[in-house]
């Protein structure tokens, strides 16, 4: 077993059209938890996510068909940052039936943004990088990130979740015409 001390290096993020993005990923096997190999994958995925300005990255996006993802959530006035972490073999359940629209993008669909409805509050049960059971409740943007990443494990991308393609926008135009228009979504 390696100790995972290699310098993290960014991985290639595959894009829509690569078949792995549309496959249902396999559960992370028991013997993979706590290994240097999983730790290296984790560190390389975090490095990739940060260097690409993402807030989440699922293993299928780096062509690894495993049910795990990394994410982080930048803080705001009411919430501190959630530091990067890995969740494996997650299960997600909505808490209540409130659904909110919000803008999403995806590192595998570069340059595009669209409005996606997601549950406002969810409960997640998963395993951490050592294989320990974790459970958490997430709201708002945090809940959105987790639902987006979870979908990748089932071969689903945000485009599939849009109620209408009419909101699709290129990032530059989005920044110019939508972000600064005062639209509150
Ligand atoms: Ni994505």
PDB file of N, CA and C in Angstrom, residues 107-177:
ATOM      1  N   UNK A 107     -18.472  20.827 -15.269  1.00  0.00           N
ATOM      2  CA  UNK A 107     -17.140  20.799 -15.889  1.00  0.00           C
ATOM      3  C   UNK A 107     -17.115  19.895 -17.113  1.00  0.00           C
ATOM      4  N   UNK A 108     -18.083  18.976 -17.228  1.00  0.00           N
ATOM      5  CA  UNK A 108     -18.141  18.094 -18.398  1.00  0.00           C
ATOM      6  C   UNK A 108     -18.981  18.690 -19.534  1.00  0.00           C
ATOM      7  N   UNK A 109     -19.593  19.849 -19.255  1.00  0.00           N
ATOM      8  CA  UNK A 109     -20.391  20.546 -20.273  1.00  0.00           C
ATOM      9  C   UNK A 109     -19.912  21.994 -20.256  1.00  0.00           C
ATOM     10  N   UNK A 110     -18.632  22.208 -20.621  1.00  0.00           N
ATOM     11  CA  UNK A 110     -18.023  23.514 -20.363  1.00  0.00           C
ATOM     12  C   UNK A 110     -18.737  24.636 -21.104  1.00  0.00           C
ATOM     13  N   UNK A 111     -18.887  25.754 -20.395  1.00  0.00           N
ATOM     14  CA  UNK A 111     -19.391  26.974 -21.032  1.00  0.00           C
ATOM     15  C   UNK A 111     -20.883  27.169 -20.977  1.00  0.00           C
ATOM     16  N   UNK A 112     -21.643  26.156 -20.578  1.00  0.00           N
ATOM     17  CA  UNK A 112     -23.100  26.291 -20.591  1.00  0.00           C
ATOM     18  C   UNK A 112     -23.663  26.347 -19.179  1.00  0.00           C
ATOM     19  N   UNK A 113     -24.717  27.132 -19.035  1.00  0.00           N
ATOM     20  CA  UNK A 113     -25.462  27.176 -17.773  1.00  0.00           C
ATOM     21  C   UNK A 113     -26.940  27.064 -18.049  1.00  0.00           C
ATOM     22  N   UNK A 114     -27.648  26.506 -17.082  1.00  0.00           N
ATOM     23  CA  UNK A 114     -29.091  26.386 -17.248  1.00  0.00           C
ATOM     24  C   UNK A 114     -29.781  26.304 -15.899  1.00  0.00           C
ATOM     25  N   UNK A 115     -31.074  26.573 -15.910  1.00  0.00           N
ATOM     26  CA  UNK A 115     -31.860  26.528 -14.671  1.00  0.00           C
ATOM     27  C   UNK A 115     -32.363  25.110 -14.422  1.00  0.00           C
ATOM     28  N   UNK A 116     -32.083  24.622 -13.209  1.00  0.00           N
ATOM     29  CA  UNK A 116     -32.418  23.246 -12.839  1.00  0.00           C
ATOM     30  C   UNK A 116     -33.201  23.265 -11.519  1.00  0.00           C
ATOM     31  N   UNK A 117     -34.333  22.557 -11.470  1.00  0.00           N
ATOM     32  CA  UNK A 117     -35.034  22.423 -10.182  1.00  0.00           C
ATOM     33  C   UNK A 117     -34.383  21.331  -9.341  1.00  0.00           C
ATOM     34  N   UNK A 118     -34.188  21.604  -8.060  1.00  0.00           N
ATOM     35  CA  UNK A 118     -33.607  20.611  -7.128  1.00  0.00           C
ATOM     36  C   UNK A 118     -34.351  20.705  -5.803  1.00  0.00           C
ATOM     37  N   UNK A 119     -34.340  19.613  -5.059  1.00  0.00           N
ATOM     38  CA  UNK A 119     -34.878  19.654  -3.700  1.00  0.00           C
ATOM     39  C   UNK A 119     -34.078  20.657  -2.867  1.00  0.00           C
ATOM     40  N   UNK A 120     -34.790  21.427  -2.042  1.00  0.00           N
ATOM     41  CA  UNK A 120     -34.148  22.455  -1.208  1.00  0.00           C
ATOM     42  C   UNK A 120     -33.391  21.845  -0.045  1.00  0.00           C
ATOM     43  N   UNK A 121     -33.866  20.695   0.409  1.00  0.00           N
ATOM     44  CA  UNK A 121     -33.254  20.104   1.604  1.00  0.00           C
ATOM     45  C   UNK A 121     -33.198  18.596   1.400  1.00  0.00           C
ATOM     46  N   UNK A 122     -32.052  18.023   1.693  1.00  0.00           N
ATOM     47  CA  UNK A 122     -31.876  16.576   1.510  1.00  0.00           C
ATOM     48  C   UNK A 122     -31.119  15.980   2.693  1.00  0.00           C
ATOM     49  N   UNK A 123     -31.275  14.684   2.810  1.00  0.00           N
ATOM     50  CA  UNK A 123     -30.502  13.921   3.795  1.00  0.00           C
ATOM     51  C   UNK A 123     -29.610  12.967   3.006  1.00  0.00           C
ATOM     52  N   UNK A 124     -28.348  12.898   3.372  1.00  0.00           N
ATOM     53  CA  UNK A 124     -27.387  12.054   2.660  1.00  0.00           C
ATOM     54  C   UNK A 124     -26.767  11.063   3.631  1.00  0.00           C
ATOM     55  N   UNK A 125     -26.724   9.819   3.207  1.00  0.00           N
ATOM     56  CA  UNK A 125     -25.946   8.810   3.939  1.00  0.00           C
ATOM     57  C   UNK A 125     -24.881   8.313   2.980  1.00  0.00           C
ATOM     58  N   UNK A 126     -23.640   8.236   3.454  1.00  0.00           N
ATOM     59  CA  UNK A 126     -22.538   7.858   2.570  1.00  0.00           C
ATOM     60  C   UNK A 126     -21.402   7.295   3.406  1.00  0.00           C
ATOM     61  N   UNK A 127     -20.290   7.044   2.745  1.00  0.00           N
ATOM     62  CA  UNK A 127     -19.058   6.629   3.431  1.00  0.00           C
ATOM     63  C   UNK A 127     -18.003   7.700   3.170  1.00  0.00           C
ATOM     64  N   UNK A 128     -17.119   7.918   4.147  1.00  0.00           N
ATOM     65  CA  UNK A 128     -16.024   8.851   3.907  1.00  0.00           C
ATOM     66  C   UNK A 128     -14.829   8.103   3.330  1.00  0.00           C
ATOM     67  N   UNK A 129     -13.713   8.804   3.174  1.00  0.00           N
ATOM     68  CA  UNK A 129     -12.560   8.228   2.474  1.00  0.00           C
ATOM     69  C   UNK A 129     -11.979   7.012   3.215  1.00  0.00           C
ATOM     70  N   UNK A 130     -12.199   6.967   4.537  1.00  0.00           N
ATOM     71  CA  UNK A 130     -11.724   5.822   5.326  1.00  0.00           C
ATOM     72  C   UNK A 130     -12.750   4.694   5.377  1.00  0.00           C
ATOM     73  N   UNK A 131     -13.952   4.972   4.840  1.00  0.00           N
ATOM     74  CA  UNK A 131     -15.002   3.959   4.861  1.00  0.00           C
ATOM     75  C   UNK A 131     -15.974   4.120   6.008  1.00  0.00           C
ATOM     76  N   UNK A 132     -15.782   5.173   6.824  1.00  0.00           N
ATOM     77  CA  UNK A 132     -16.712   5.413   7.939  1.00  0.00           C
ATOM     78  C   UNK A 132     -18.063   5.886   7.413  1.00  0.00           C
ATOM     79  N   UNK A 133     -19.126   5.437   8.083  1.00  0.00           N
ATOM     80  CA  UNK A 133     -20.470   5.897   7.705  1.00  0.00           C
ATOM     81  C   UNK A 133     -20.618   7.358   8.101  1.00  0.00           C
ATOM     82  N   UNK A 134     -21.146   8.159   7.188  1.00  0.00           N
ATOM     83  CA  UNK A 134     -21.443   9.562   7.497  1.00  0.00           C
ATOM     84  C   UNK A 134     -22.888   9.836   7.115  1.00  0.00           C
ATOM     85  N   UNK A 135     -23.537  10.720   7.871  1.00  0.00           N
ATOM     86  CA  UNK A 135     -24.853  11.167   7.446  1.00  0.00           C
ATOM     87  C   UNK A 135     -24.934  12.658   7.685  1.00  0.00           C
ATOM     88  N   UNK A 136     -25.565  13.339   6.778  1.00  0.00           N
ATOM     89  CA  UNK A 136     -25.643  14.792   6.885  1.00  0.00           C
ATOM     90  C   UNK A 136     -26.923  15.287   6.240  1.00  0.00           C
ATOM     91  N   UNK A 137     -27.326  16.483   6.671  1.00  0.00           N
ATOM     92  CA  UNK A 137     -28.465  17.164   6.063  1.00  0.00           C
ATOM     93  C   UNK A 137     -27.916  18.401   5.373  1.00  0.00           C
ATOM     94  N   UNK A 138     -28.385  18.656   4.166  1.00  0.00           N
ATOM     95  CA  UNK A 138     -27.883  19.808   3.408  1.00  0.00           C
ATOM     96  C   UNK A 138     -29.058  20.625   2.882  1.00  0.00           C
ATOM     97  N   UNK A 139     -28.833  21.943   2.818  1.00  0.00           N
ATOM     98  CA  UNK A 139     -29.865  22.881   2.347  1.00  0.00           C
ATOM     99  C   UNK A 139     -29.320  23.689   1.182  1.00  0.00           C
ATOM    100  N   UNK A 140     -30.225  24.251   0.420  1.00  0.00           N
ATOM    101  CA  UNK A 140     -29.887  25.292  -0.552  1.00  0.00           C
ATOM    102  C   UNK A 140     -28.798  24.867  -1.522  1.00  0.00           C
ATOM    103  N   UNK A 141     -27.768  25.722  -1.661  1.00  0.00           N
ATOM    104  CA  UNK A 141     -26.712  25.472  -2.638  1.00  0.00           C
ATOM    105  C   UNK A 141     -25.950  24.176  -2.328  1.00  0.00           C
ATOM    106  N   UNK A 142     -25.711  23.928  -1.045  1.00  0.00           N
ATOM    107  CA  UNK A 142     -25.048  22.698  -0.618  1.00  0.00           C
ATOM    108  C   UNK A 142     -25.843  21.474  -1.112  1.00  0.00           C
ATOM    109  N   UNK A 143     -27.167  21.528  -0.915  1.00  0.00           N
ATOM    110  CA  UNK A 143     -28.037  20.425  -1.354  1.00  0.00           C
ATOM    111  C   UNK A 143     -28.010  20.295  -2.885  1.00  0.00           C
ATOM    112  N   UNK A 144     -27.946  21.427  -3.556  1.00  0.00           N
ATOM    113  CA  UNK A 144     -27.901  21.432  -5.026  1.00  0.00           C
ATOM    114  C   UNK A 144     -26.636  20.740  -5.542  1.00  0.00           C
ATOM    115  N   UNK A 145     -25.497  21.116  -4.941  1.00  0.00           N
ATOM    116  CA  UNK A 145     -24.213  20.529  -5.363  1.00  0.00           C
ATOM    117  C   UNK A 145     -24.261  19.008  -5.197  1.00  0.00           C
ATOM    118  N   UNK A 146     -24.756  18.560  -4.055  1.00  0.00           N
ATOM    119  CA  UNK A 146     -24.790  17.119  -3.778  1.00  0.00           C
ATOM    120  C   UNK A 146     -25.708  16.379  -4.750  1.00  0.00           C
ATOM    121  N   UNK A 147     -26.858  16.973  -5.086  1.00  0.00           N
ATOM    122  CA  UNK A 147     -27.772  16.317  -6.019  1.00  0.00           C
ATOM    123  C   UNK A 147     -27.173  16.267  -7.422  1.00  0.00           C
ATOM    124  N   UNK A 148     -26.471  17.335  -7.816  1.00  0.00           N
ATOM    125  CA  UNK A 148     -25.814  17.372  -9.134  1.00  0.00           C
ATOM    126  C   UNK A 148     -24.749  16.275  -9.225  1.00  0.00           C
ATOM    127  N   UNK A 149     -23.899  16.188  -8.184  1.00  0.00           N
ATOM    128  CA  UNK A 149     -22.817  15.195  -8.202  1.00  0.00           C
ATOM    129  C   UNK A 149     -23.374  13.773  -8.115  1.00  0.00           C
ATOM    130  N   UNK A 150     -24.398  13.610  -7.290  1.00  0.00           N
ATOM    131  CA  UNK A 150     -25.019  12.290  -7.159  1.00  0.00           C
ATOM    132  C   UNK A 150     -25.545  11.808  -8.513  1.00  0.00           C
ATOM    133  N   UNK A 151     -26.169  12.707  -9.261  1.00  0.00           N
ATOM    134  CA  UNK A 151     -26.695  12.350 -10.580  1.00  0.00           C
ATOM    135  C   UNK A 151     -25.611  11.781 -11.494  1.00  0.00           C
ATOM    136  N   UNK A 152     -24.393  12.341 -11.411  1.00  0.00           N
ATOM    137  CA  UNK A 152     -23.301  11.847 -12.266  1.00  0.00           C
ATOM    138  C   UNK A 152     -23.060  10.348 -12.044  1.00  0.00           C
ATOM    139  N   UNK A 153     -23.329   9.874 -10.826  1.00  0.00           N
ATOM    140  CA  UNK A 153     -23.079   8.459 -10.514  1.00  0.00           C
ATOM    141  C   UNK A 153     -24.085   7.550 -11.212  1.00  0.00           C
ATOM    142  N   UNK A 154     -25.191   8.149 -11.643  1.00  0.00           N
ATOM    143  CA  UNK A 154     -26.211   7.402 -12.386  1.00  0.00           C
ATOM    144  C   UNK A 154     -26.230   7.770 -13.872  1.00  0.00           C
ATOM    145  N   UNK A 155     -25.185   8.441 -14.330  1.00  0.00           N
ATOM    146  CA  UNK A 155     -25.106   8.783 -15.756  1.00  0.00           C
ATOM    147  C   UNK A 155     -26.030   9.916 -16.171  1.00  0.00           C
ATOM    148  N   UNK A 156     -26.457  10.722 -15.177  1.00  0.00           N
ATOM    149  CA  UNK A 156     -27.391  11.829 -15.447  1.00  0.00           C
ATOM    150  C   UNK A 156     -26.635  13.155 -15.357  1.00  0.00           C
ATOM    151  N   UNK A 157     -26.889  14.047 -16.312  1.00  0.00           N
ATOM    152  CA  UNK A 157     -26.276  15.384 -16.264  1.00  0.00           C
ATOM    153  C   UNK A 157     -27.377  16.436 -16.093  1.00  0.00           C
ATOM    154  N   UNK A 158     -26.951  17.683 -15.749  1.00  0.00           N
ATOM    155  CA  UNK A 158     -27.956  18.694 -15.390  1.00  0.00           C
ATOM    156  C   UNK A 158     -28.916  18.996 -16.537  1.00  0.00           C
ATOM    157  N   UNK A 159     -28.455  18.828 -17.761  1.00  0.00           N
ATOM    158  CA  UNK A 159     -29.341  19.088 -18.916  1.00  0.00           C
ATOM    159  C   UNK A 159     -30.582  18.208 -18.841  1.00  0.00           C
ATOM    160  N   UNK A 160     -30.413  16.977 -18.370  1.00  0.00           N
ATOM    161  CA  UNK A 160     -31.534  16.026 -18.265  1.00  0.00           C
ATOM    162  C   UNK A 160     -32.565  16.477 -17.238  1.00  0.00           C
ATOM    163  N   UNK A 161     -32.141  17.298 -16.285  1.00  0.00           N
ATOM    164  CA  UNK A 161     -33.005  17.727 -15.179  1.00  0.00           C
ATOM    165  C   UNK A 161     -33.688  19.057 -15.459  1.00  0.00           C
ATOM    166  N   UNK A 162     -33.328  19.712 -16.552  1.00  0.00           N
ATOM    167  CA  UNK A 162     -33.936  21.017 -16.859  1.00  0.00           C
ATOM    168  C   UNK A 162     -35.385  20.799 -17.294  1.00  0.00           C
ATOM    169  N   UNK A 163     -36.260  21.672 -16.797  1.00  0.00           N
ATOM    170  CA  UNK A 163     -37.662  21.552 -17.203  1.00  0.00           C
ATOM    171  C   UNK A 163     -37.851  22.046 -18.619  1.00  0.00           C
ATOM    172  N   UNK A 164     -36.981  22.983 -19.022  1.00  0.00           N
ATOM    173  CA  UNK A 164     -37.043  23.518 -20.379  1.00  0.00           C
ATOM    174  C   UNK A 164     -35.631  23.930 -20.771  1.00  0.00           C
ATOM    175  N   UNK A 165     -35.263  23.760 -22.046  1.00  0.00           N
ATOM    176  CA  UNK A 165     -33.932  24.214 -22.467  1.00  0.00           C
ATOM    177  C   UNK A 165     -33.878  25.724 -22.694  1.00  0.00           C
ATOM    178  N   UNK A 166     -34.976  26.414 -22.468  1.00  0.00           N
ATOM    179  CA  UNK A 166     -35.048  27.834 -22.841  1.00  0.00           C
ATOM    180  C   UNK A 166     -34.083  28.712 -22.042  1.00  0.00           C
ATOM    181  N   UNK A 167     -33.688  28.260 -20.829  1.00  0.00           N
ATOM    182  CA  UNK A 167     -32.777  29.097 -20.044  1.00  0.00           C
ATOM    183  C   UNK A 167     -31.311  28.873 -20.397  1.00  0.00           C
ATOM    184  N   UNK A 168     -30.998  27.873 -21.223  1.00  0.00           N
ATOM    185  CA  UNK A 168     -29.592  27.574 -21.535  1.00  0.00           C
ATOM    186  C   UNK A 168     -28.870  28.820 -22.029  1.00  0.00           C
ATOM    187  N   UNK A 169     -27.677  29.042 -21.476  1.00  0.00           N
ATOM    188  CA  UNK A 169     -26.912  30.225 -21.863  1.00  0.00           C
ATOM    189  C   UNK A 169     -25.426  29.892 -21.814  1.00  0.00           C
ATOM    190  N   UNK A 170     -24.658  30.489 -22.723  1.00  0.00           N
ATOM    191  CA  UNK A 170     -23.209  30.411 -22.627  1.00  0.00           C
ATOM    192  C   UNK A 170     -22.773  31.305 -21.474  1.00  0.00           C
ATOM    193  N   UNK A 171     -21.675  30.859 -20.814  1.00  0.00           N
ATOM    194  CA  UNK A 171     -21.227  31.524 -19.598  1.00  0.00           C
ATOM    195  C   UNK A 171     -20.989  33.027 -19.788  1.00  0.00           C
ATOM    196  N   UNK A 172     -20.341  33.388 -20.887  1.00  0.00           N
ATOM    197  CA  UNK A 172     -20.036  34.810 -21.103  1.00  0.00           C
ATOM    198  C   UNK A 172     -21.318  35.630 -21.221  1.00  0.00           C
ATOM    199  N   UNK A 173     -22.271  35.107 -21.982  1.00  0.00           N
ATOM    200  CA  UNK A 173     -23.544  35.806 -22.146  1.00  0.00           C
ATOM    201  C   UNK A 173     -24.324  35.796 -20.836  1.00  0.00           C
ATOM    202  N   UNK A 174     -24.222  34.673 -20.109  1.00  0.00           N
ATOM    203  CA  UNK A 174     -24.883  34.571 -18.806  1.00  0.00           C
ATOM    204  C   UNK A 174     -24.372  35.658 -17.866  1.00  0.00           C
ATOM    205  N   UNK A 175     -23.031  35.807 -17.837  1.00  0.00           N
ATOM    206  CA  UNK A 175     -22.445  36.825 -16.965  1.00  0.00           C
ATOM    207  C   UNK A 175     -22.873  38.218 -17.398  1.00  0.00           C
ATOM    208  N   UNK A 176     -22.978  38.407 -18.715  1.00  0.00           N
ATOM    209  CA  UNK A 176     -23.262  39.746 -19.227  1.00  0.00           C
ATOM    210  C   UNK A 176     -24.741  40.122 -19.088  1.00  0.00           C
ATOM    211  N   UNK A 177     -25.617  39.180 -19.428  1.00  0.00           N
ATOM    212  CA  UNK A 177     -27.039  39.538 -19.534  1.00  0.00           C
ATOM    213  C   UNK A 177     -27.899  39.048 -18.374  1.00  0.00           C
TER     214      UNK A 177
END
